[in-house]
PDB file of C-alpha atoms in Angstrom:
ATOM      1  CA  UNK A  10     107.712  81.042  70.758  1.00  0.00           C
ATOM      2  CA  UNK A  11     105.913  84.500  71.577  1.00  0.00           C
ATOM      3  CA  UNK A  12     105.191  85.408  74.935  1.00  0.00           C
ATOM      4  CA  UNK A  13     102.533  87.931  75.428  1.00  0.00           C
ATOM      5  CA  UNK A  14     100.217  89.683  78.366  1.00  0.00           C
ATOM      6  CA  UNK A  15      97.823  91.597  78.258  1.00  0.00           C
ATOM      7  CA  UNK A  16      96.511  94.896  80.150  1.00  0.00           C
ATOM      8  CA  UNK A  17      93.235  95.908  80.697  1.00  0.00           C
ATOM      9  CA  UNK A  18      91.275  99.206  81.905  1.00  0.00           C
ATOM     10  CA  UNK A  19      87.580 100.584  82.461  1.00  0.00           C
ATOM     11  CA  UNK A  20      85.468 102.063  80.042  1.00  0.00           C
ATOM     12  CA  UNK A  21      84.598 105.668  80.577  1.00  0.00           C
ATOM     13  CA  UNK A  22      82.024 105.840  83.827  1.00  0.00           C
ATOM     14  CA  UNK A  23      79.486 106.922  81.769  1.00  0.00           C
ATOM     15  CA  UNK A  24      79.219 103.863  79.060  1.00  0.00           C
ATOM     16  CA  UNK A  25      79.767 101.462  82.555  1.00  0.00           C
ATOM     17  CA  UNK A  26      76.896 102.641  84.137  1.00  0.00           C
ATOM     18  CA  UNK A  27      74.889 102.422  80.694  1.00  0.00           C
ATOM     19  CA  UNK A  28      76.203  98.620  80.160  1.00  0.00           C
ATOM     20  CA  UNK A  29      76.148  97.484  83.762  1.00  0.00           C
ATOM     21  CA  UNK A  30      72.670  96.526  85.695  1.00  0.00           C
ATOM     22  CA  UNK A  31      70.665  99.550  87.168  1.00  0.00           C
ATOM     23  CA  UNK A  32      70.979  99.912  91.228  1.00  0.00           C
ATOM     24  CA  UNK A  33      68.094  98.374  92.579  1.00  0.00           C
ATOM     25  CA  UNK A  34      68.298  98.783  96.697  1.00  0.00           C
ATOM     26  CA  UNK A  35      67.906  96.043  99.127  1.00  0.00           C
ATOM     27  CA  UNK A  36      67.406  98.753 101.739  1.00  0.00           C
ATOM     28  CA  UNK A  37      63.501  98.760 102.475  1.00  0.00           C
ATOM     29  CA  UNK A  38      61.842 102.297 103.610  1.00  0.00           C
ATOM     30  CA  UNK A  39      60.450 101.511 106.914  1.00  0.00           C
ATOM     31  CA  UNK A  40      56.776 102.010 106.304  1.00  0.00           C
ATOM     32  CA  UNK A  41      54.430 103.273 108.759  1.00  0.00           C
ATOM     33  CA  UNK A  42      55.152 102.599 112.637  1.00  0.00           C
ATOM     34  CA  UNK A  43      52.419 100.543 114.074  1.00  0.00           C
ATOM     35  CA  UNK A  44      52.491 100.425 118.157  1.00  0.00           C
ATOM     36  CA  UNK A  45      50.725  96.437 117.755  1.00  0.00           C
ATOM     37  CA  UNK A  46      53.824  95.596 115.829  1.00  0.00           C
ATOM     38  CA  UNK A  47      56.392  96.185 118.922  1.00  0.00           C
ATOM     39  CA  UNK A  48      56.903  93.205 120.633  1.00  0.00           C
ATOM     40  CA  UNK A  49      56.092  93.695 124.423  1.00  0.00           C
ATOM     41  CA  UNK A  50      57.115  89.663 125.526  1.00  0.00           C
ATOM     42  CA  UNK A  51      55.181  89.560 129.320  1.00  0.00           C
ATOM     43  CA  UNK A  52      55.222  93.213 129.951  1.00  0.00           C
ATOM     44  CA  UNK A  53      51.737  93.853 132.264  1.00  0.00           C
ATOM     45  CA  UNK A  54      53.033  97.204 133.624  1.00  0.00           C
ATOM     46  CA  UNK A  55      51.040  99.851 131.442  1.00  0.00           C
ATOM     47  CA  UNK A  56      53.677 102.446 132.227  1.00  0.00           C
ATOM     48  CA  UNK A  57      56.505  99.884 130.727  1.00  0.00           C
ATOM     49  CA  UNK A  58      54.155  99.236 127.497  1.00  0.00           C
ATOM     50  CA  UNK A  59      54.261 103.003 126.853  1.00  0.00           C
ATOM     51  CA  UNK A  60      57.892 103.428 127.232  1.00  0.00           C
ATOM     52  CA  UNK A  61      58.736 100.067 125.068  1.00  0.00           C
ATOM     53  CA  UNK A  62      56.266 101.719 122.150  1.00  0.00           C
ATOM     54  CA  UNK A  63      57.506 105.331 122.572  1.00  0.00           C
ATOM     55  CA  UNK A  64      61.532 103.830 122.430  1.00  0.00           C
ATOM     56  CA  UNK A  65      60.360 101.599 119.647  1.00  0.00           C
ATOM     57  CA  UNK A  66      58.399 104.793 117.608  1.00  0.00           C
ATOM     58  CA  UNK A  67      61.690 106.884 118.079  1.00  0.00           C
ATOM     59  CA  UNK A  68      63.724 104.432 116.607  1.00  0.00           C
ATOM     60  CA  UNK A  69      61.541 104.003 113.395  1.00  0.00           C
ATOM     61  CA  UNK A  70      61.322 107.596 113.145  1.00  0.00           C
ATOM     62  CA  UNK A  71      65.243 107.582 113.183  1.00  0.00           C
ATOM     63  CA  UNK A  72      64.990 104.869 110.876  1.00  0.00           C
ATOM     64  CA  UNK A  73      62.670 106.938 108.119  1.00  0.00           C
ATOM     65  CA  UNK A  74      64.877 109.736 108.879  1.00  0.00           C
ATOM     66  CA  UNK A  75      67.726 107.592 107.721  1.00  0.00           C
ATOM     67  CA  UNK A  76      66.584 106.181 105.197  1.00  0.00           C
ATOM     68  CA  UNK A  77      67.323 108.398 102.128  1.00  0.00           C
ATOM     69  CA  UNK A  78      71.054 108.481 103.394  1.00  0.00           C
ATOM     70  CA  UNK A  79      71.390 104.887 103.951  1.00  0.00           C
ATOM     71  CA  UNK A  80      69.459 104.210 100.202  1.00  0.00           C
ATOM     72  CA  UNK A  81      72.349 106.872  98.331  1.00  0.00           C
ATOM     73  CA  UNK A  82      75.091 105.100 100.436  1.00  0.00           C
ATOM     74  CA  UNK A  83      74.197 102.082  99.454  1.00  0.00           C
ATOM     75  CA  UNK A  84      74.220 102.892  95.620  1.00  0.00           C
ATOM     76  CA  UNK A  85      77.579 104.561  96.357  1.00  0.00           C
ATOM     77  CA  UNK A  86      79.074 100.685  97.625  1.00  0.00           C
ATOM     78  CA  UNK A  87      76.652  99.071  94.665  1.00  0.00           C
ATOM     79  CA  UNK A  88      78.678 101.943  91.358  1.00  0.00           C
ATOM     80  CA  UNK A  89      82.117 101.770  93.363  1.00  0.00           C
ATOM     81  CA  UNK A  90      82.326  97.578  93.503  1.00  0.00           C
ATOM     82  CA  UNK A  91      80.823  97.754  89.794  1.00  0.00           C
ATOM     83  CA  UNK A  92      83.772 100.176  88.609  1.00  0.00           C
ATOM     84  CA  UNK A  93      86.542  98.211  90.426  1.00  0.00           C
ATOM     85  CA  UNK A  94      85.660  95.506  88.690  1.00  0.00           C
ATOM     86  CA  UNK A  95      84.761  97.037  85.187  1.00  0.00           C
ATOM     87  CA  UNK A  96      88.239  95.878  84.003  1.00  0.00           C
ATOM     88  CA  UNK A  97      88.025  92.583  84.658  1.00  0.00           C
ATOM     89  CA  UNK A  98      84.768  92.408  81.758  1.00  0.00           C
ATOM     90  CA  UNK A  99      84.981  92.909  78.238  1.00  0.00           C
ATOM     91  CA  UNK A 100      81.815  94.503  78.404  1.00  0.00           C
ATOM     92  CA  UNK A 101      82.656  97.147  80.979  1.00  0.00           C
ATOM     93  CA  UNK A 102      85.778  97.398  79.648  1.00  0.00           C
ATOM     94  CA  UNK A 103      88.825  97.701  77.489  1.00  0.00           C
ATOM     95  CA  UNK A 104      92.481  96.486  76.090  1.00  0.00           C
ATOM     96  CA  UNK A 105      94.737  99.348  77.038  1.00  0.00           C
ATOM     97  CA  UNK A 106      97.753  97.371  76.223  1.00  0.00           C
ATOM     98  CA  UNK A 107      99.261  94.031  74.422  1.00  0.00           C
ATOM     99  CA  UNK A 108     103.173  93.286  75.192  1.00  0.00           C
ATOM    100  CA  UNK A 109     104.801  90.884  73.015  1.00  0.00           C
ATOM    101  CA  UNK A 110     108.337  88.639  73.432  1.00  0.00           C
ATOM    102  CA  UNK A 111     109.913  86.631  71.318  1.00  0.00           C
ATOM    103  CA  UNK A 112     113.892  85.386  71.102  1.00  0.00           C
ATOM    104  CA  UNK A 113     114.423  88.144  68.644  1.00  0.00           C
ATOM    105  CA  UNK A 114     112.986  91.075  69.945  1.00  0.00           C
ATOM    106  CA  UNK A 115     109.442  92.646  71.824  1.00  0.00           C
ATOM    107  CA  UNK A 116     107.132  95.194  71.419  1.00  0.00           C
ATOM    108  CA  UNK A 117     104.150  96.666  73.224  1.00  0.00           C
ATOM    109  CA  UNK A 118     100.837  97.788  71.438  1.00  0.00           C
ATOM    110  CA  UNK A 119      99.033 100.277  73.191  1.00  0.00           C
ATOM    111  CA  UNK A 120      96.302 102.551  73.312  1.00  0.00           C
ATOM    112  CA  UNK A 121      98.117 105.807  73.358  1.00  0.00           C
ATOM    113  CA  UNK A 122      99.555 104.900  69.523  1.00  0.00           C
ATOM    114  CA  UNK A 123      96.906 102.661  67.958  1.00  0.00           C
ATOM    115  CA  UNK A 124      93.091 102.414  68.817  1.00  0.00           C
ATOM    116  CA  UNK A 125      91.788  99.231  70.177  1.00  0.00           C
ATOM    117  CA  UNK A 126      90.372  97.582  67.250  1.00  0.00           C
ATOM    118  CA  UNK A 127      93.696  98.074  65.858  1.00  0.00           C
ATOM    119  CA  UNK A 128      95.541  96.535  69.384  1.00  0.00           C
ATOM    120  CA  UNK A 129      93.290  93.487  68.293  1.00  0.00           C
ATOM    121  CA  UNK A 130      93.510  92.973  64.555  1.00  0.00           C
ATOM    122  CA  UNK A 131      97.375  93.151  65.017  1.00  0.00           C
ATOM    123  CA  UNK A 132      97.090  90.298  68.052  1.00  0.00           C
ATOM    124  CA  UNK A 133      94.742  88.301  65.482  1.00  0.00           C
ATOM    125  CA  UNK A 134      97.510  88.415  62.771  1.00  0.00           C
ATOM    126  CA  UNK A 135     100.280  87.423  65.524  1.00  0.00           C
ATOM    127  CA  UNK A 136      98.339  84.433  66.003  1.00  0.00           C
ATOM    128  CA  UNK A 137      98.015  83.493  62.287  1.00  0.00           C
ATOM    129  CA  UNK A 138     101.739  83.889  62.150  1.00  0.00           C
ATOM    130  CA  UNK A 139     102.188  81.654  64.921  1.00  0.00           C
ATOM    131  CA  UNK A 140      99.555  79.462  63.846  1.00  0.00           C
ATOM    132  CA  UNK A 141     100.405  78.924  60.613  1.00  0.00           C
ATOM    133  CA  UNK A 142     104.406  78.450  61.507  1.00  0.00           C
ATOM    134  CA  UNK A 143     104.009  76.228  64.471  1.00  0.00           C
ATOM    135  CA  UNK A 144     104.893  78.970  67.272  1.00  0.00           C
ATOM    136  CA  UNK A 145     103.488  78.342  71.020  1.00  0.00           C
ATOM    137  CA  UNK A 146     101.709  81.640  71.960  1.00  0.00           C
ATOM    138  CA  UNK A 147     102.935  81.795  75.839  1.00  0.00           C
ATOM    139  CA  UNK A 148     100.947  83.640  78.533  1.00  0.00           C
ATOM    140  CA  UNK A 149      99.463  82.663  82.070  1.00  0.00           C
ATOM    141  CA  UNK A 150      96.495  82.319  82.728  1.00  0.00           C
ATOM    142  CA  UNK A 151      95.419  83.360  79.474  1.00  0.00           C
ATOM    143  CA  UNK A 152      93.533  80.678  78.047  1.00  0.00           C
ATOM    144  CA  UNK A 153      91.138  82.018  81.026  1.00  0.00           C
ATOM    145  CA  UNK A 154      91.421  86.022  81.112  1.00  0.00           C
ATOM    146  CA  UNK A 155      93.589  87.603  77.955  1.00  0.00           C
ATOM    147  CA  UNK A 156      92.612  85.188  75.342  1.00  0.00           C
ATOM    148  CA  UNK A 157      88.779  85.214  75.750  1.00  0.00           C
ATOM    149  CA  UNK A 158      89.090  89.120  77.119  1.00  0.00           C
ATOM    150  CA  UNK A 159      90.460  90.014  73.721  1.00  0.00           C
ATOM    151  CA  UNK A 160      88.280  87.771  71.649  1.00  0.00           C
ATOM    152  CA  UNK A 161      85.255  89.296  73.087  1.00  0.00           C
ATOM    153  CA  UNK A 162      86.471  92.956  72.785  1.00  0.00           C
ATOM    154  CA  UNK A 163      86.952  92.158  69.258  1.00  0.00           C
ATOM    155  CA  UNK A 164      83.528  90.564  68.978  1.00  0.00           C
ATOM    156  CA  UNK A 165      81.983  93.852  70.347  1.00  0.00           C
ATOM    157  CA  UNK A 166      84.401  96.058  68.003  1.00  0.00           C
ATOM    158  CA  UNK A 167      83.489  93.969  65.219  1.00  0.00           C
ATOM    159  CA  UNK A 168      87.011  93.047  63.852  1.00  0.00           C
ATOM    160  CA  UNK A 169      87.528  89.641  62.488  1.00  0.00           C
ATOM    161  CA  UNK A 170      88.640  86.729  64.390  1.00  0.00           C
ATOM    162  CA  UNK A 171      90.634  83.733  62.799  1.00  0.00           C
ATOM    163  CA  UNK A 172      88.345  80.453  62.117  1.00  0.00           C
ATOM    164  CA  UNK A 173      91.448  78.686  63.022  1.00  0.00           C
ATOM    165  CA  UNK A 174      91.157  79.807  67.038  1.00  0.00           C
ATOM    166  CA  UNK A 175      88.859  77.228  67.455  1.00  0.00           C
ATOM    167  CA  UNK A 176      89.624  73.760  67.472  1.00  0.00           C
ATOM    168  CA  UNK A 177      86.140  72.596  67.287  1.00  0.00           C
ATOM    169  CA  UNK A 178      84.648  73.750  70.557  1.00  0.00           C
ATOM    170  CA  UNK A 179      88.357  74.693  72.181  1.00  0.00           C
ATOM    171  CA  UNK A 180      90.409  77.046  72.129  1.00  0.00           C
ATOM    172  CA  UNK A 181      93.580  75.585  69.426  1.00  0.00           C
ATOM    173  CA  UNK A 182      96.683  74.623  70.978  1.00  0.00           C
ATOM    174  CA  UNK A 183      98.818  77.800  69.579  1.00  0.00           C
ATOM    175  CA  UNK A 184      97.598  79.168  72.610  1.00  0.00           C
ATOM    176  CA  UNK A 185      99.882  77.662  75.824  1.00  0.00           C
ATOM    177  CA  UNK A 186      98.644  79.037  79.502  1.00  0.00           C
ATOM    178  CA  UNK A 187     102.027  78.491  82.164  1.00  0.00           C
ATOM    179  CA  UNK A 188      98.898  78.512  84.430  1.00  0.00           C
ATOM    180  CA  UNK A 189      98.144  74.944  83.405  1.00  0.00           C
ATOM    181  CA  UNK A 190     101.783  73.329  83.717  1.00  0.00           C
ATOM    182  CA  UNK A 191     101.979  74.687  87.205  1.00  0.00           C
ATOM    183  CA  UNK A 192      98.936  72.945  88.317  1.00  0.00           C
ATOM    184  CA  UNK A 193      99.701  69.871  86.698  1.00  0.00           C
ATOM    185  CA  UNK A 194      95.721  69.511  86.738  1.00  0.00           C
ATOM    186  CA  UNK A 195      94.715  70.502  89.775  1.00  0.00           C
ATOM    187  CA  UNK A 196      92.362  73.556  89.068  1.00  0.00           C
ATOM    188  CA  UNK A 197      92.023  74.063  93.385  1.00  0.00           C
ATOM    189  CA  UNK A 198      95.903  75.927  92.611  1.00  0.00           C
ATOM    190  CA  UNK A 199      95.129  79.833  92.124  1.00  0.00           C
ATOM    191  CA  UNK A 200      98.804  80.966  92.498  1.00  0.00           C
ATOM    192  CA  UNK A 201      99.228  84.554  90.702  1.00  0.00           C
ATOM    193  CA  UNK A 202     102.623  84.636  88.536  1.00  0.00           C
ATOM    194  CA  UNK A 203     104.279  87.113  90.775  1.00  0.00           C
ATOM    195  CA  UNK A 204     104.085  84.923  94.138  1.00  0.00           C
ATOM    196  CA  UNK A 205     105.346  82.003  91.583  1.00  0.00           C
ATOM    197  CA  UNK A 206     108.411  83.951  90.390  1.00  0.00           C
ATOM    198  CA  UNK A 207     109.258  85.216  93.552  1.00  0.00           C
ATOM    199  CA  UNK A 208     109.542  81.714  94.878  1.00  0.00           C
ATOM    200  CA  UNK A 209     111.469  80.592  91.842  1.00  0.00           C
ATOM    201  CA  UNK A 210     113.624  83.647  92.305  1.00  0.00           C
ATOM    202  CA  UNK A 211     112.981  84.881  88.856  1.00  0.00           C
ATOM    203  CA  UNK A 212     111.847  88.502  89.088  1.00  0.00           C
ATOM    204  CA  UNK A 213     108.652  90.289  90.850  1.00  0.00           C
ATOM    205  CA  UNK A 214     106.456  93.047  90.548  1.00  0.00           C
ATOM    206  CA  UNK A 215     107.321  96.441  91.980  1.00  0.00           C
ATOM    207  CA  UNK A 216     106.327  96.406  95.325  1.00  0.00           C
ATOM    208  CA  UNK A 217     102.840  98.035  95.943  1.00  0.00           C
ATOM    209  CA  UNK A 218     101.997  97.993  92.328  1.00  0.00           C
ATOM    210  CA  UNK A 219      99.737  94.856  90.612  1.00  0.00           C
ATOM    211  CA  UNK A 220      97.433  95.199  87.130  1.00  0.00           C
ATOM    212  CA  UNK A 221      94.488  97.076  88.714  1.00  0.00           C
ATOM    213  CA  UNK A 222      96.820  99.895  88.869  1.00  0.00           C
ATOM    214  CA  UNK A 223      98.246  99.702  85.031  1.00  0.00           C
ATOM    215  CA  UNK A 224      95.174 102.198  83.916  1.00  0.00           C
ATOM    216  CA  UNK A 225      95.541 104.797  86.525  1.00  0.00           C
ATOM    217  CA  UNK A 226      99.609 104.625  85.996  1.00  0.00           C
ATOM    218  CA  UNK A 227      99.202 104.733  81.835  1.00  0.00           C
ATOM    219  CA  UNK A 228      96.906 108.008  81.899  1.00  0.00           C
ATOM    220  CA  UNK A 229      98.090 109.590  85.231  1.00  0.00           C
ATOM    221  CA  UNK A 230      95.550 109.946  86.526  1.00  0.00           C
TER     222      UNK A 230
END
């Protein structure tokens, strides 16, 4: 058996922005004020009129005024959400990191000492190993994130992936997710491996720390 996981990181800002859908903004410019547009309900009072108009004027006028800051605000929310997702995508971004377990001894390809294309040519000839020789290929919930993350990084890197991952229109077998044998079948169960091994008493993360922080802790940045 190999056990393996995965870590994951943004591409540069640059190449998300370029990959990712332009910023269009729901925010609409105001448009010209129009006193028959303000809504005077049973008003009669000619004096009241001109104060509901003249409130309702200064408000669109505060409103225009507005309007450029509330637009560049917006896009601020629209690029942040984009980039704190980016590493969740194999288009937006990147493998930083493959760590490997077996009874006989583990290693950890990474970024720093091999490119990425490399990261996944060596995690394509792990699998023909275990493929080939019977070997489960252990992760969780990687039949659903690693797996497909790395076979579509290697798809847009253009390095070779096995025939024999498929198993006609599924994924083969090698591959075993923990994430399926502890929900038995019941996809509504979206327990994350840490709250699972804290309940079985088996280990946890370090406290304050969980995978969106692996590419800000690997550069140091």
């Amino acid at each position: 058996m190999l056990v393996f996981d995965i870590e994951t990181g943004p591409l540069p800002d640059d190449a998300i922005r370029r990959l990712s859908q332009p910023f269009e903004p729901k925010t609409k410019h105001p448009g010209e004020f129009s006193p028959a547009a303000v809504k005077l309900g049973l008003l009669k009072d000619q004096a009241k009129i001109d104060a509901k108009i003249s409130d309702a004027k200064a408000k669109h006028q505060k409103a225009v005024e507005d309007f450029s800051s509330a637009v560049e605000r917006e896009e601020e929310t629209y690029w942040q959400e984009i980039m704190d997702r980016a590493a969740l995508s194999a288009i937006t971004g990147r493998v930083l990191a493959i760590g490997y377990k077996s009874d006989k001894a583990q290693a950890i390809d990474h970024v720093a000492a091999v490119d990425e294309a490399k990261i996944c040519q060596r995690f394509w000839a792990k699998f023909l190993d275990c493929h080939k020789t019977r070997r489960p290929i252990v992760g969780f919930n990687s039949n659903y994130f690693d797996v497909p993350f790395i076979y579509q990084r290697s798809l847009i890197l253009s390095v070779d992936v096995p025939a024999a991952v498929f198993d006609g229109k599924w994924m083969t077998k090698t591959f075993v997710d923990l994430l399926d044998y502890w929900r038995l079948g019941n996809r509504q169960i979206s327990n994350k491996l840490d709250s699972i091994s804290k309940a079985m008493g088996i280990g946890e993360k370090p406290e304050g720390i969980s995978g969106k922080d692996f590419a800000r802790l690997y550069f140091g940045s």
